[in-house]
PDB file of C-alpha atoms in Angstrom:
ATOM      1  CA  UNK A   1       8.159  -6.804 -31.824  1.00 46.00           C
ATOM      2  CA  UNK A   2       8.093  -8.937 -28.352  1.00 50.00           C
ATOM      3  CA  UNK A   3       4.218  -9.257 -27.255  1.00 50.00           C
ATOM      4  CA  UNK A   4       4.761  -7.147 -23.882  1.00 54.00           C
ATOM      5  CA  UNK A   5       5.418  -4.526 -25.835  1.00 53.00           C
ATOM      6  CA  UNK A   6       2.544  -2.854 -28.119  1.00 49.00           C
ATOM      7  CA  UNK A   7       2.934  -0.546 -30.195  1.00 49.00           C
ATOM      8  CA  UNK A   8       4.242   2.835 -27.631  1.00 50.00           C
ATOM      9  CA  UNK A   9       2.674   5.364 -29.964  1.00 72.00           C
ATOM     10  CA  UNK A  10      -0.727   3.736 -29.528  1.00 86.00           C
ATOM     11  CA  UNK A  11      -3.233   6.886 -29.012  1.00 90.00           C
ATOM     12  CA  UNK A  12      -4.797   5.137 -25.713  1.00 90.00           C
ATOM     13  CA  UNK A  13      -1.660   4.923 -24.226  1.00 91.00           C
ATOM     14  CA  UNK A  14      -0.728   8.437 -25.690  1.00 91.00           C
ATOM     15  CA  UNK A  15      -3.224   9.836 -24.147  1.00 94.00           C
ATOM     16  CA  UNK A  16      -3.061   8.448 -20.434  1.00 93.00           C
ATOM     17  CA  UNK A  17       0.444   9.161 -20.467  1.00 91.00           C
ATOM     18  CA  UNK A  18      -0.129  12.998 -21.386  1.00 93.00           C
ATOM     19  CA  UNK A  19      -3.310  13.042 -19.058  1.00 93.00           C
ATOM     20  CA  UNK A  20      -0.722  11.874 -16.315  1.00 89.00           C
ATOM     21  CA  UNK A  21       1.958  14.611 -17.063  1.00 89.00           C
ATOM     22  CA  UNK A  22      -0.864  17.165 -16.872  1.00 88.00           C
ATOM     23  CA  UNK A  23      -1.267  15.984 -12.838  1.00 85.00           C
ATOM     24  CA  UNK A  24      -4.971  14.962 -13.901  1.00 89.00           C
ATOM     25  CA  UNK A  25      -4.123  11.651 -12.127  1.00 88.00           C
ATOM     26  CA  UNK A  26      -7.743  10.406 -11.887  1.00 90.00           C
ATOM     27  CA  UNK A  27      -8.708  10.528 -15.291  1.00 93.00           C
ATOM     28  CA  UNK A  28      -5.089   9.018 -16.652  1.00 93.00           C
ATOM     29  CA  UNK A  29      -5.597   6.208 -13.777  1.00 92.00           C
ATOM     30  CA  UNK A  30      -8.847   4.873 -15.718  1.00 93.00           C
ATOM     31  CA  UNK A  31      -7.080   5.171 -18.924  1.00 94.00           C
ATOM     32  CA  UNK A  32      -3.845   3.489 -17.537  1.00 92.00           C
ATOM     33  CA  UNK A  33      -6.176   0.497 -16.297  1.00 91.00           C
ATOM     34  CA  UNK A  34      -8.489  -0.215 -19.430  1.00 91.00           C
ATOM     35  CA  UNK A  35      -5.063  -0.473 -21.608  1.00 92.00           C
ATOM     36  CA  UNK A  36      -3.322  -2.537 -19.003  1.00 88.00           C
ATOM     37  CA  UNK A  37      -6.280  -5.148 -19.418  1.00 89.00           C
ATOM     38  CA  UNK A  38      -5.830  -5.096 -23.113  1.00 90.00           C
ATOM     39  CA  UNK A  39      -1.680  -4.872 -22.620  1.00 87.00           C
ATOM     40  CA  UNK A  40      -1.461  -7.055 -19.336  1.00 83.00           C
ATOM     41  CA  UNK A  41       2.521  -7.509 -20.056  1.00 83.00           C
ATOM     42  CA  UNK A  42       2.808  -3.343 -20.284  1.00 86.00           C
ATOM     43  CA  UNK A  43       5.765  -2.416 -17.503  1.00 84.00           C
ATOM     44  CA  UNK A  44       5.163   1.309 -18.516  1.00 88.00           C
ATOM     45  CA  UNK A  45       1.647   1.263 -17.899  1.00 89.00           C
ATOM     46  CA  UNK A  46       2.201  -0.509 -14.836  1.00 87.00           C
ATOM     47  CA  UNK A  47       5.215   2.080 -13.520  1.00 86.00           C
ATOM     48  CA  UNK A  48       2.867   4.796 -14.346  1.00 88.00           C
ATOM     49  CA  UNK A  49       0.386   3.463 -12.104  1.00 88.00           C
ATOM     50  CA  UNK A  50       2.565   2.711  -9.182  1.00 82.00           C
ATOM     51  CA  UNK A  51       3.193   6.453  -9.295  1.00 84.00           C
ATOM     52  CA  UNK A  52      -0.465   7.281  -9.447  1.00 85.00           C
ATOM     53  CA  UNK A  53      -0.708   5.991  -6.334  1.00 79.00           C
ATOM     54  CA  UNK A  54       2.258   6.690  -4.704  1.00 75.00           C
ATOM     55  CA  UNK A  55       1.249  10.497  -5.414  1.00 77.00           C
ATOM     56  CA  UNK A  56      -1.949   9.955  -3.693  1.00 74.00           C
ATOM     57  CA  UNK A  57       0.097   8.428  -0.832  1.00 68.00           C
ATOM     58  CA  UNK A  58       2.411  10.666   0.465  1.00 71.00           C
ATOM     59  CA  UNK A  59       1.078  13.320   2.034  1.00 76.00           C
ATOM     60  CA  UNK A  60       3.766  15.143   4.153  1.00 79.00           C
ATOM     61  CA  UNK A  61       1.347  16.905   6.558  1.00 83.00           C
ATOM     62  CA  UNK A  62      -0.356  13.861   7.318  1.00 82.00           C
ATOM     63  CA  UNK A  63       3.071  12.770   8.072  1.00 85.00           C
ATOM     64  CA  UNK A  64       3.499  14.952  10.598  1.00 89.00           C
ATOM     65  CA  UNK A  65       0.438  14.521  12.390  1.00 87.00           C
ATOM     66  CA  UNK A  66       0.742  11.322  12.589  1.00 89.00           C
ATOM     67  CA  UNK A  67       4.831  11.578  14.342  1.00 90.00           C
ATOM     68  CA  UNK A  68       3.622  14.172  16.577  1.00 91.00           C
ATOM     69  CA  UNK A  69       0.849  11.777  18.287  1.00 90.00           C
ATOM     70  CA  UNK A  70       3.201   8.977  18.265  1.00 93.00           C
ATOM     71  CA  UNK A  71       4.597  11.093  20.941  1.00 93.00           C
ATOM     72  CA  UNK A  72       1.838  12.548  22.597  1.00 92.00           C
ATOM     73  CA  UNK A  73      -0.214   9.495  22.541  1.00 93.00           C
ATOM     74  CA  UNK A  74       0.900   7.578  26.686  1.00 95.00           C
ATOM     75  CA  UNK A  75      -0.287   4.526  28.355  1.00 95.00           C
ATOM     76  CA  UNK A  76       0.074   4.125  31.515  1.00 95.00           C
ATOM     77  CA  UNK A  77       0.420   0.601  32.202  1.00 96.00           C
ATOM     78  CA  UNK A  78       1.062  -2.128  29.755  1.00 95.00           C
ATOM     79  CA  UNK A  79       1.614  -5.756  31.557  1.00 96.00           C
ATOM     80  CA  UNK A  80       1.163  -8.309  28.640  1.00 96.00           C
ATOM     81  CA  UNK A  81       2.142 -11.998  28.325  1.00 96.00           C
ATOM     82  CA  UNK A  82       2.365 -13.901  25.123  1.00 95.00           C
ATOM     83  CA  UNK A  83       0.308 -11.609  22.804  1.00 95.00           C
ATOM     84  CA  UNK A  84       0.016 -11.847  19.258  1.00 93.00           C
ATOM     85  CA  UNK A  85       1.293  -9.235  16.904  1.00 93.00           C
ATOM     86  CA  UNK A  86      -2.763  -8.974  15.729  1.00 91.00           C
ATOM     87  CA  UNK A  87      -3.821  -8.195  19.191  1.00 94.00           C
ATOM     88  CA  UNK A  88      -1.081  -5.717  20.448  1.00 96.00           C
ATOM     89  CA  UNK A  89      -2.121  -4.069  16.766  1.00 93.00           C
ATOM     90  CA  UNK A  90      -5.608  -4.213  18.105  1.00 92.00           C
ATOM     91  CA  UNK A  91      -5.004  -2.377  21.715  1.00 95.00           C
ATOM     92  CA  UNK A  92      -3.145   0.587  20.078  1.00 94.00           C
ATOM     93  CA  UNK A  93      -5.482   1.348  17.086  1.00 90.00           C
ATOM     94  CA  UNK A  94      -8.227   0.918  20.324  1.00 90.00           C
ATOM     95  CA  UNK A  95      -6.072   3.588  22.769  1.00 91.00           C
ATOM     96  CA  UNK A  96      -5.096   5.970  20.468  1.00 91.00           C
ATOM     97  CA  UNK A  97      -8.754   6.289  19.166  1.00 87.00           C
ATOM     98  CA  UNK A  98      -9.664   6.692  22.724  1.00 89.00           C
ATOM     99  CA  UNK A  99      -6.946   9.117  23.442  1.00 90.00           C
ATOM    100  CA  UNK A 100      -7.616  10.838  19.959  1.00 86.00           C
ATOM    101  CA  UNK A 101     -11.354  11.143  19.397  1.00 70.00           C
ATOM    102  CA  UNK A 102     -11.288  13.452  16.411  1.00 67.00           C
ATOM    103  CA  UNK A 103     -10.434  10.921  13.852  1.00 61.00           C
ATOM    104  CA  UNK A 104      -8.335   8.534  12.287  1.00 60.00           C
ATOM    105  CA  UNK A 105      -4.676  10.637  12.594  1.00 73.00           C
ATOM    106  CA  UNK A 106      -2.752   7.177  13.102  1.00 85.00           C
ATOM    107  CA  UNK A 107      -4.006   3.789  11.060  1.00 86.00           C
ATOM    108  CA  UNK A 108      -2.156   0.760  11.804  1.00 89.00           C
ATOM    109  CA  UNK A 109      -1.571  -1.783   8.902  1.00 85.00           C
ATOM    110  CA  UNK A 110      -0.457  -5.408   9.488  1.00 87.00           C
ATOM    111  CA  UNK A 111       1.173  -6.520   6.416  1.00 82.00           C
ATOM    112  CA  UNK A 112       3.056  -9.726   8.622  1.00 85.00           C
ATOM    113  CA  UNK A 113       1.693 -12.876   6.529  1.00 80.00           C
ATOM    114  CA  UNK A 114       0.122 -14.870   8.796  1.00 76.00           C
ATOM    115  CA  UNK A 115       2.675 -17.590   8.108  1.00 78.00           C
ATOM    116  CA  UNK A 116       5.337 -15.574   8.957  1.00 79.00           C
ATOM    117  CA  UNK A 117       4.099 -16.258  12.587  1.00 80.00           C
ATOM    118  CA  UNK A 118       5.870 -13.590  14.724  1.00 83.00           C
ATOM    119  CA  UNK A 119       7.290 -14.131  18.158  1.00 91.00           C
ATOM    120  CA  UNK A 120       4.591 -13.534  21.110  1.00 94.00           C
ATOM    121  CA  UNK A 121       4.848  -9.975  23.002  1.00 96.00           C
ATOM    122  CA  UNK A 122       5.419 -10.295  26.216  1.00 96.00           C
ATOM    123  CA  UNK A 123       6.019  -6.655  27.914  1.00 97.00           C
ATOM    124  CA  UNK A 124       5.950  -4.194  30.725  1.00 97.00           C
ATOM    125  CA  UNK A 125       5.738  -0.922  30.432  1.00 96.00           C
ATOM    126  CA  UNK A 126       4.696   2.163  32.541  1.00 96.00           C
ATOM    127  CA  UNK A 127       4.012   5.690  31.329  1.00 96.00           C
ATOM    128  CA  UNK A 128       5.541   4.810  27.366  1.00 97.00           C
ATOM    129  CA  UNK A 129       4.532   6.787  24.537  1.00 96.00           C
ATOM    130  CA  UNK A 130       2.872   4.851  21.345  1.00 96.00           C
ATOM    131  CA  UNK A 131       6.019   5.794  19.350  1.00 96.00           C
ATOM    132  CA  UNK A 132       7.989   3.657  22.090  1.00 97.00           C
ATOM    133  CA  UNK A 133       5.396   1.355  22.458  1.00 97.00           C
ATOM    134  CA  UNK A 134       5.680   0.417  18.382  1.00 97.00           C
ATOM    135  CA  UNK A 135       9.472  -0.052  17.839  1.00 97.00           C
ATOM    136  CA  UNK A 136       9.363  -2.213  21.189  1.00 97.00           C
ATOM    137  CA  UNK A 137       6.674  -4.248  19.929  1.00 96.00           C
ATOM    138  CA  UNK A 138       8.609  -4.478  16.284  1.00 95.00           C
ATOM    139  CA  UNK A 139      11.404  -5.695  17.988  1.00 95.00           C
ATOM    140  CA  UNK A 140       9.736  -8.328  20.408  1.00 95.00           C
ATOM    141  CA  UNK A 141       8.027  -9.869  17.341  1.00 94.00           C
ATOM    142  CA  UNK A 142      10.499  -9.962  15.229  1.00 92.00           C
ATOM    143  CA  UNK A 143       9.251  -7.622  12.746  1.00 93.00           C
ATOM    144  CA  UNK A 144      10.068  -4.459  10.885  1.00 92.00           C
ATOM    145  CA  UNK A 145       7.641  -1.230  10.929  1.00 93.00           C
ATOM    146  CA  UNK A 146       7.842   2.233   9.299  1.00 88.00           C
ATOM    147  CA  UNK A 147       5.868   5.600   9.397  1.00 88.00           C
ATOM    148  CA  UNK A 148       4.026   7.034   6.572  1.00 81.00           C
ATOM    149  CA  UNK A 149       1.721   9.167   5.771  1.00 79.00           C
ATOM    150  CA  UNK A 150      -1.557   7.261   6.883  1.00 74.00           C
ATOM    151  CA  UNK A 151      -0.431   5.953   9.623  1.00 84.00           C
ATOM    152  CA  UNK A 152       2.321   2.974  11.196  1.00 90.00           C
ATOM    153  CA  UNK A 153       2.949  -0.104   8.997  1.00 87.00           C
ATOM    154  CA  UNK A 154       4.339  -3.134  10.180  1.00 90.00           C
ATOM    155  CA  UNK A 155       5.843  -5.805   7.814  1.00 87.00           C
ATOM    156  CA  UNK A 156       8.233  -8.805   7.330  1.00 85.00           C
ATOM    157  CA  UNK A 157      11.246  -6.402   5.611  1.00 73.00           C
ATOM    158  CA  UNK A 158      12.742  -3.715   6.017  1.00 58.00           C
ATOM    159  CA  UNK A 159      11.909  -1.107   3.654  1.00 55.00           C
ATOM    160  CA  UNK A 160      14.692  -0.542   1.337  1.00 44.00           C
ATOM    161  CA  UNK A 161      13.912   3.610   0.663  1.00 38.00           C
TER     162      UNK A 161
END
């Protein structure tokens, strides 16, 4: 038997894995984590975690929040020169607070290593929407961004789904 792979019928494992096909997600999730420390090498353990928090992810209403005040969300004026990715990041999580006081409807994550150093932002723009605003921005640094339920991510790749 290879070391990554204990014994499947052990009772720990067992019983996270039923505990995770019963949707109580929480309780398999502690489970799942005290055998992966004992099983480090586990790929099950670790699939079933990934989909823990996947689950806990995707949250289609969300979703839709968060596309509808990518359109609604307009600045007036935008006349910057050489910004960084960090700071143009910065002045829309600022604006669309300030244009949408009742909470945090769009978060924006910068997953850009800093050594991936994208291009400066230099850009106009009168009367755009935030939804125009972000693939502009994307493209201008040289970087990739998608929408999901929490919010606008922007990273290195593509995402492949």
């Amino acid at each position: 038997v290879p070391v990554d792979m204990p014994n499947v019928e052990d009772p720990d494992f067992v019983t996270a894995r039923q505990l995770f096909w019963s949707g109580s997600y929480d309780q398999a999730e502690k489970l799942f984590l005290v055998y992966l420390s004992k099983n480090p090498n586990h790929e099950p353990t670790k699939v079933f975690l990934r989909m823990i928090r996947e689950s806990r992810h995707y949250d289609p209403e969300k979703e839709k929040m968060v596309r509808k005040a990518l359109e609604e969300v307009r600045f007036k004026r935008i006349d910057w020169k050489d910004m960084t990715l960090d700071a143009a990041i910065g002045f829309l999580r600022e604006e669309t607070r300030r244009q949408i006081p009742e909470g945090d409807v769009v978060n924006f994550v910068n997953l850009v290593p800093a050594a991936a150093d994208p291009k400066k932002i230099t850009l106009s723009a009168e009367d755009a929407s935030l939804q125009d605003l972000i693939k502009r921005i994307s493209d201008l640094a040289g970087v990739y961004h998608h929408v999901e339920s929490d919010g606008v991510v922007f990273e290195t790749k593509a995402r492949s789904i």
